[in-house]
Each structure stands twice: as C-alpha cells, then as structure tokens.
XYZ file of C-alpha atoms in Angstrom:
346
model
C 31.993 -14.090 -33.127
C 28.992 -15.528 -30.967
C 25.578 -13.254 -31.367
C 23.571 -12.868 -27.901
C 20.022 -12.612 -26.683
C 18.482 -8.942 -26.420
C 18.672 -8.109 -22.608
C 15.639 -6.207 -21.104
C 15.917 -4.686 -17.640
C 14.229 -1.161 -17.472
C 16.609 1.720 -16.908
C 15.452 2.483 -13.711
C 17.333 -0.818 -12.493
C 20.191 -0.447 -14.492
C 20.541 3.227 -12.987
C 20.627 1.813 -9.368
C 22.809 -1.094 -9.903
C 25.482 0.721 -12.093
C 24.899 4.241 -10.257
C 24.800 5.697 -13.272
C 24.743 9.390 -12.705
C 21.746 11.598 -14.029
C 23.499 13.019 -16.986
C 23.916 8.982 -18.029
C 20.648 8.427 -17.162
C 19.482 11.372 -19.310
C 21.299 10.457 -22.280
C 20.166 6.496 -22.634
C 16.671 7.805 -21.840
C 17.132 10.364 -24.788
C 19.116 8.475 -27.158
C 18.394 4.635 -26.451
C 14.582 4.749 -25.322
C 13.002 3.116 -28.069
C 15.107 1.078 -30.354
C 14.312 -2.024 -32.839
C 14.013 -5.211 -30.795
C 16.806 -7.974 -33.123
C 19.955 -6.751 -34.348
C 22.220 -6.665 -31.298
C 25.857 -6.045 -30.576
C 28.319 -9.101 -31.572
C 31.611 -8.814 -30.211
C 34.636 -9.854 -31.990
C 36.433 -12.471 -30.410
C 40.147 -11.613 -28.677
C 42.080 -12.146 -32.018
C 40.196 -10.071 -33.915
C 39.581 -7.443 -31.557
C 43.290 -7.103 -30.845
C 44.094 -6.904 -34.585
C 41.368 -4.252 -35.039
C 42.772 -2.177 -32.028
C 46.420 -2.423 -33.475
C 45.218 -0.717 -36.576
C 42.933 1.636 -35.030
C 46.045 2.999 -32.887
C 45.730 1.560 -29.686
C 49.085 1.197 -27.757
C 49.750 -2.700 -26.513
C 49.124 -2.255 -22.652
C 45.480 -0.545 -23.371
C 45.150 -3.122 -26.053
C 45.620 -6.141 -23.544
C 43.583 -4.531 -20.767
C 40.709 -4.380 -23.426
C 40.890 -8.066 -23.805
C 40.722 -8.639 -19.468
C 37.882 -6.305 -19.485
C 35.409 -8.200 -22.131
C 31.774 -7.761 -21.142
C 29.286 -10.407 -20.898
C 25.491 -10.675 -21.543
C 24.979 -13.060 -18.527
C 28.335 -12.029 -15.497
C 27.765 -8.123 -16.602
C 23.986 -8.048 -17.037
C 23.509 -4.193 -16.486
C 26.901 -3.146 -18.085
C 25.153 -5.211 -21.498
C 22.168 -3.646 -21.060
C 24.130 -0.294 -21.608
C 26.194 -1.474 -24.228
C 22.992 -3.018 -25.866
C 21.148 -0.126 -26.214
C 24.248 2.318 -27.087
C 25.024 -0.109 -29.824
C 21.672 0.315 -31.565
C 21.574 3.791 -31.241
C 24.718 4.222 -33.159
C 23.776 1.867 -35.996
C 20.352 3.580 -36.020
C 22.337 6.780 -36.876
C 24.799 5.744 -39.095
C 25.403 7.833 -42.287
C 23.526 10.766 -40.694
C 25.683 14.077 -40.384
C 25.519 15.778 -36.895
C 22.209 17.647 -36.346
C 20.707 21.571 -36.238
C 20.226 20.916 -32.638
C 24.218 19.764 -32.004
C 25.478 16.583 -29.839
C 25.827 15.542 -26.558
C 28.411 13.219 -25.953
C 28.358 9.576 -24.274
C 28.363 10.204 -20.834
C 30.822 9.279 -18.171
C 30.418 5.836 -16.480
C 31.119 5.437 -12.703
C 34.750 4.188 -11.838
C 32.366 1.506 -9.509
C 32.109 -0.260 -12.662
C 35.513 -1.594 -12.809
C 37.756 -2.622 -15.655
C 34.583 -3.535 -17.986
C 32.908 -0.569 -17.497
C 35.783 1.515 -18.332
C 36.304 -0.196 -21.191
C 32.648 -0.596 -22.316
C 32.642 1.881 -24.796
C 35.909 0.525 -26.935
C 34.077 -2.500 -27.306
C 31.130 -0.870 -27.982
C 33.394 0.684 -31.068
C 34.791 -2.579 -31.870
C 31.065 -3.644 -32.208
C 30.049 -0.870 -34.675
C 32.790 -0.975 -36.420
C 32.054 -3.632 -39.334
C 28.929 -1.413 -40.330
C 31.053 1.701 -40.213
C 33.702 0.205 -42.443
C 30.429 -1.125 -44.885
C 29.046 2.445 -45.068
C 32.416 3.965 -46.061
C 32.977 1.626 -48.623
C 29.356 1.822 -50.503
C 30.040 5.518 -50.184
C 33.154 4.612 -52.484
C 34.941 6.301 -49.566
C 38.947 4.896 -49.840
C 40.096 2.412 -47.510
C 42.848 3.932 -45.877
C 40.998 7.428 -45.516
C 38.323 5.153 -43.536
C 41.158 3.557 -41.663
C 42.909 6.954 -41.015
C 39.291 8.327 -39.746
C 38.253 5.830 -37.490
C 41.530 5.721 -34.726
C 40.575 5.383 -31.065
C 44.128 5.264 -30.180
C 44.236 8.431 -28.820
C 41.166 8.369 -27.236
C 42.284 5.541 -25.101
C 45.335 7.387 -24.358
C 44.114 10.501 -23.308
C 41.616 8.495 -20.855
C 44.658 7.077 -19.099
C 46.359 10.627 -18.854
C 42.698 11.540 -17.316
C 41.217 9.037 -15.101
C 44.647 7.139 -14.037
C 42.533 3.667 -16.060
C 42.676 2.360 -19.365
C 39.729 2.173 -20.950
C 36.855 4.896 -22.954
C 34.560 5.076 -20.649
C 35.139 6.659 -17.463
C 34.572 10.219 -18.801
C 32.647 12.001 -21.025
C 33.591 11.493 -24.352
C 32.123 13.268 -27.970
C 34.315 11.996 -30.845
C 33.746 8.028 -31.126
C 30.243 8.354 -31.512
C 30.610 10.957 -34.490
C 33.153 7.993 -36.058
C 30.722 5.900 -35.937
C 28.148 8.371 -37.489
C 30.312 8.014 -40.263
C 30.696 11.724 -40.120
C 33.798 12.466 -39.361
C 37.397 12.549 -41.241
C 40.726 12.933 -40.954
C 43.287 14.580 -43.686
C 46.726 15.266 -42.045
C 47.280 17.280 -39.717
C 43.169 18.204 -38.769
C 39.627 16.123 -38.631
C 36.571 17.061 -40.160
C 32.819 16.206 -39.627
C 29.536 16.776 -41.556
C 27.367 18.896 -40.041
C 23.556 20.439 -40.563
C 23.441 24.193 -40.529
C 20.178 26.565 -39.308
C 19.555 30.178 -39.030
C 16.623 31.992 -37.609
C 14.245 30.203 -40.627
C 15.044 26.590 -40.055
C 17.711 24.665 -41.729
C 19.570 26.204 -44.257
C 22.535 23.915 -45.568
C 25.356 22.157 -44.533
C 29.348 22.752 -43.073
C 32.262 21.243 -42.193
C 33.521 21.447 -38.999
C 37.558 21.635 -38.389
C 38.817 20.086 -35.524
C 42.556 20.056 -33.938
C 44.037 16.744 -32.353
C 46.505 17.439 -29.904
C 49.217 15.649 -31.940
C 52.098 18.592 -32.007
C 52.294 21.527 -33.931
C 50.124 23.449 -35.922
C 51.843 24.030 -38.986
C 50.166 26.639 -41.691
C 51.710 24.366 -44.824
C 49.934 20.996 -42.818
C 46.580 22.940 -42.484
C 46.384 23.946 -45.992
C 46.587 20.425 -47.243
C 44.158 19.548 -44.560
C 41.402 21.890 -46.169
C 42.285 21.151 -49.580
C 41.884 17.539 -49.090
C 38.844 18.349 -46.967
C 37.003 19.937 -49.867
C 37.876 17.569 -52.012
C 36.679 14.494 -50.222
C 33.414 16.001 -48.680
C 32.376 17.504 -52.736
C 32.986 13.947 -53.936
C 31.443 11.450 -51.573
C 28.998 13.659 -50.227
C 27.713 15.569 -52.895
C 24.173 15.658 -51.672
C 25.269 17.769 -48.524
C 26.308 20.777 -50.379
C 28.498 22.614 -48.044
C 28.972 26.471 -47.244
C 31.662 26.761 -44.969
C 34.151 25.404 -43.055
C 33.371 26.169 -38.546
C 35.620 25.939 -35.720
C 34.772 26.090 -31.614
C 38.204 26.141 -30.157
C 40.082 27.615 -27.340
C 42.882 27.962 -30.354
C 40.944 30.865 -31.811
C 40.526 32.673 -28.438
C 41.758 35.985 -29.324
C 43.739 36.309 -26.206
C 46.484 33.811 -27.259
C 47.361 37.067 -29.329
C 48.442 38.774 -26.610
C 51.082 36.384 -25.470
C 52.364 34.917 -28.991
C 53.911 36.416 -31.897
C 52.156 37.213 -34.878
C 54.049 34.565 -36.828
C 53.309 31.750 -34.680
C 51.459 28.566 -36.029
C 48.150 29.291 -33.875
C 48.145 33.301 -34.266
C 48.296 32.236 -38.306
C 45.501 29.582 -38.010
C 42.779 32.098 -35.745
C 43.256 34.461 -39.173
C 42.264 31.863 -41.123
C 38.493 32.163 -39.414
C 36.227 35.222 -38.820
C 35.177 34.945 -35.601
C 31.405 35.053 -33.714
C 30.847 37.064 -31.346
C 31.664 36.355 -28.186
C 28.438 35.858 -25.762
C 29.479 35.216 -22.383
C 25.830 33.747 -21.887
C 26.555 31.093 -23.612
C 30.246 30.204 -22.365
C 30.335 27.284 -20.343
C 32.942 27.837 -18.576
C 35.361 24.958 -18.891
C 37.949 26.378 -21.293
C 40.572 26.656 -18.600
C 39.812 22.776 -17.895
C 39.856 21.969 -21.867
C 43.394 24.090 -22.386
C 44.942 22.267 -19.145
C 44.296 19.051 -20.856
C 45.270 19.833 -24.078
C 48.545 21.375 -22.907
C 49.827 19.830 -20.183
C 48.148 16.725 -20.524
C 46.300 17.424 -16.797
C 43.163 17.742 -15.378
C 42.087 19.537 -12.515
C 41.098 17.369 -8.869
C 38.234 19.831 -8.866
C 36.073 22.445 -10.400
C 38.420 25.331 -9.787
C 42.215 25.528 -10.835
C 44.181 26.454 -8.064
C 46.963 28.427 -7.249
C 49.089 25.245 -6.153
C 47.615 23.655 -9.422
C 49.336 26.838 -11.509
C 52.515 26.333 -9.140
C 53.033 22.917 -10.363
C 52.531 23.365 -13.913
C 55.719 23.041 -16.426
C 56.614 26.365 -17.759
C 58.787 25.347 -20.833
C 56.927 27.014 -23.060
C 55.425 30.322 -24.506
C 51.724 28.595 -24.902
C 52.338 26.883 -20.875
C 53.402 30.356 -19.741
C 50.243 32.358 -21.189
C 48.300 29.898 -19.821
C 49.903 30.189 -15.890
C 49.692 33.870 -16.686
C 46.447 34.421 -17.524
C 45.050 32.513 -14.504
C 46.813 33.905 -12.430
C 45.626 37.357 -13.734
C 42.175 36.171 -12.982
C 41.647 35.946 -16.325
C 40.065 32.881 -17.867
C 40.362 31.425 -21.189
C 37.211 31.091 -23.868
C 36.458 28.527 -26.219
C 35.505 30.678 -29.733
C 33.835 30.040 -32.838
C 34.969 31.051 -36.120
C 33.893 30.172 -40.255
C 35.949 30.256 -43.100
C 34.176 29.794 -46.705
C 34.753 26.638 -48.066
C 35.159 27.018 -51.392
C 37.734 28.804 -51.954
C 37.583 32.108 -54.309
C-alpha cells in the first residue's frame, strides 16, 4: 500500500471538470466541506484488493473490472479529489449510528467519468475498510458477523442490472456508507442499522431499523431468527444505545400487497409483524413504483414515468409480478410505508 499527498482543488473546479450534477455537488459541500488536513485514503494494492472483494461477495468479472478501473492521485486528479474528501468523511463518522435528521445517500456520478468513476466508490470501501474492521473488533463485535455485515457484492451487482457498468458509483447509492458507519448488520435472512430516534421534544432514544435484501423469499421462521439475533447483538455490543423498537420503510408493508396475496403468504405475514404510520401522501416521494420494479424484476425505468409498453414487457410469472402490472395499470401506484414493532419482546 503506497500513502498519497492531500489533493486541493476547490469544488467549484472539480464540479466543472467531472460535471458533477447539483445533488453531488450538494452533498460534498454538505458532507466533505471541512475535513482534517493528514490522514488520507491508501489504497490496497491489486492482491489485496481482489482478496478483500472475494470475501466481501463480489462476483469475478466486477472484481477484475475493479482492478482496470484503479484511481490515481496524479492521471485522475478530480476523481481523487472526490474520493479524498468522501474518504474522510466516512472515517470522521465512524462508530456514529444514523442521525435524528436521517441520511442522504452518496450521490450518483456522471457515466462521463468512465470506468474509474464508476468504480470510485468500491475503492473508496476498500479504503475504509481496515478502520471498519478495527472498530468492530474493539467493539468485541465477532469476526464473521463483521464479515457477514460488510458485503458489497450485491451492491455491485445490482449496479450492473441498473446502469448496464460495473462499478458503485454511477447511481445513487445509501447502504455502503451506513457499513462503513459501522452501523449496520446482518443476521440471516434481514440487515439491521442503529439509528437515533426524536419526537416533537428533541431526541428521545434509539431503534433498530429492519431492512430486506432482495435475496429470495421472505420466510416467517428466517425473520424470527433475524430479530432474535438482532436483539441480541445490538443489547450486547451496544449497550449504551438503549433501543425501543424495531422500524421499517418498505414498499413490503404497503397495505395494498393485501389485496392481491393470500393471507398466508411470507410478505402478508411479515406487514403484521409492524403497526403501521400513517400514511401522509405529503410526504411520499413518489418513487415506489421505480423501487418495486427494481426489486422485482430486476429493471429500471428509461424515464420518470412507467409506461404502458414498460408494463407490456414485464414477466408475469408470478403473483407479486402480476399485482404489480395490475396495479399500474389501474392507475394505481405503489407506497413505500413505515411500520414499528417493540423490540423487546413481552
């Protein structure tokens, strides 16, 4: 591993020779602004780096274009400059559970970038990793539940399905960064990551929230161990956080999915788990038909809007791909929900 010098170009220059788009723009000027001076990324060199990748689930061909696609401080000047700054945000975060005020994920880069820039950010987690792996382990925290926590795997494969490129970087993405928080967990069959709580009068505690990889089905016996392990591990190693309850903001606990699935179906069984939140369509972004497309057909839309000849091409093999074609076509639209669940269990 070879350390580098701190590169300095302002933001505005980066900006215009990247054409990094305002929400980029926004988030290094938020989250990277003002960061200590020494300390910089090191990279691990191709050996390492592919052994790390192998364990942290990435499949060979993303694996190999990782290694064709290594930045450098002096050829990539601007693309450093991001990583730079990126990588001492996360380290100046590390061990902190997400905040009150929630997270906004790293932004997309532009495809203009090229192979480096769309794989910026998995060497940016190759980078952070070592401290990561430090953190868990003065936190007593097992090595193979760090190991089992920290996959990017299916990250990188879900940005091929996406953009068409191997690679982290060319969309938005939330759940590396909370990784290398050292915040987040995974037992089985769902993750879990450490989270501040407020009401009206300021903060007020702490929760876990659940989260579902697409990685099959959503079997009631899996969950259950999930949770139980889940309370477990968080009472343990993070005893000073003393949690409440267990949240969930899913399209999987729209109600909806009710109407088109039986009663005894795995997803029907794991929306009773939760009470849900009202629903405010104020605050409803909007993309749930976009998040559901992804998660079940592996797609994403050319545009803003799904279109009828989208919905025409879509498989129909299941019950869950059929509700979905169906309720579009309805002019209905899908809702991501929020539900808790106590988390100690009475």
């Amino acid at each position: 591993m070879t350390s580098t010098p701190v590169i300095s170009p302002d933001l505005a220059t980066v900006r215009d020779e990247l054409g990094l788009s305002p929400e980029a723009v926004r988030w290094l000027s938020e989250h990277a602004g003002s960061l200590p001076g020494a300390g910089g990324p090191v990279l691990p060199d191709d050996e390492t780096a592919d052994r790390l990748l192998t364990r942290l689930g990435a499949d060979p061909r993303d694996r190999a274009d990782t290694l064709a696609a290594r930045p450098d401080p002096e050829r990539h000047r601007a693309l450093w400059w991001v990583l730079d700054r990126m990588y001492r945000h996360q380290v100046s975060v590390l061990g902190e559970c997400l905040p009150i005020e929630g997270l906004s994920g790293w932004p997309a880069l532009p495809a203009s970038t090229g192979p480096v820039g769309a794989h910026l950010y998995v060497w940016l987690y190759l980078a952070a990793l070592p401290k990561v792996l430090a953190y868990h382990a003065e936190r007593g925290i097992p090595e193979e539940v760090s190991w089992a926590s920290l996959g990017v795997g299916q990250g990188m494969r879900a940005h091929r399905t996406f953009t068409g490129h191997s690679g982290l970087s060319l969309f938005g993405t939330w759940t590396p960064q909370v990784h290398l928080r050292g915040a987040q967990f995974s037992f089985g069959r769902l993750d879990f990551n450490r989270g501040a709580v407020s009401f009206g009068n300021g903060a007020c505690g702490y929760a876990v929230a659940v989260h579902i990889p697409a990685t099959g089905r959503l079997d009631a016996d899996e969950c259950d161990r999930s949770m139980a392990q889940a309370r477990e591990f968080f009472g343990r190693y993070f005893p000073e956080e003393p949690v409440a309850f267990f949240t969930c903001r899913s399209w999987l606990l729209d109600p909806q999915l009710a109407e088109y699935l039986p009663e005894a179906s795995n997803i029907v069984r794991f929306q009773q788990r939760f009470d849900l939140l009202p629903f405010l369509p104020a605050t409803d972004v909007g993309d749930a038909d976009h998040v559901v497309l992804g998660y079940v057909f592996e797609r994403s839309a050319p545009g803003k809007e799904i279109t009828a000849d989208l919905l025409a091409e879509l498989p129909q093999d299941s019950t869950l791909q059929r509700a979905y074609v169906a309720h579009l076509r309805a002019g209905r639209h899908w809702h991501e929900r929020t539900g808790v669940l106590p988390f100690h269990e009475a």
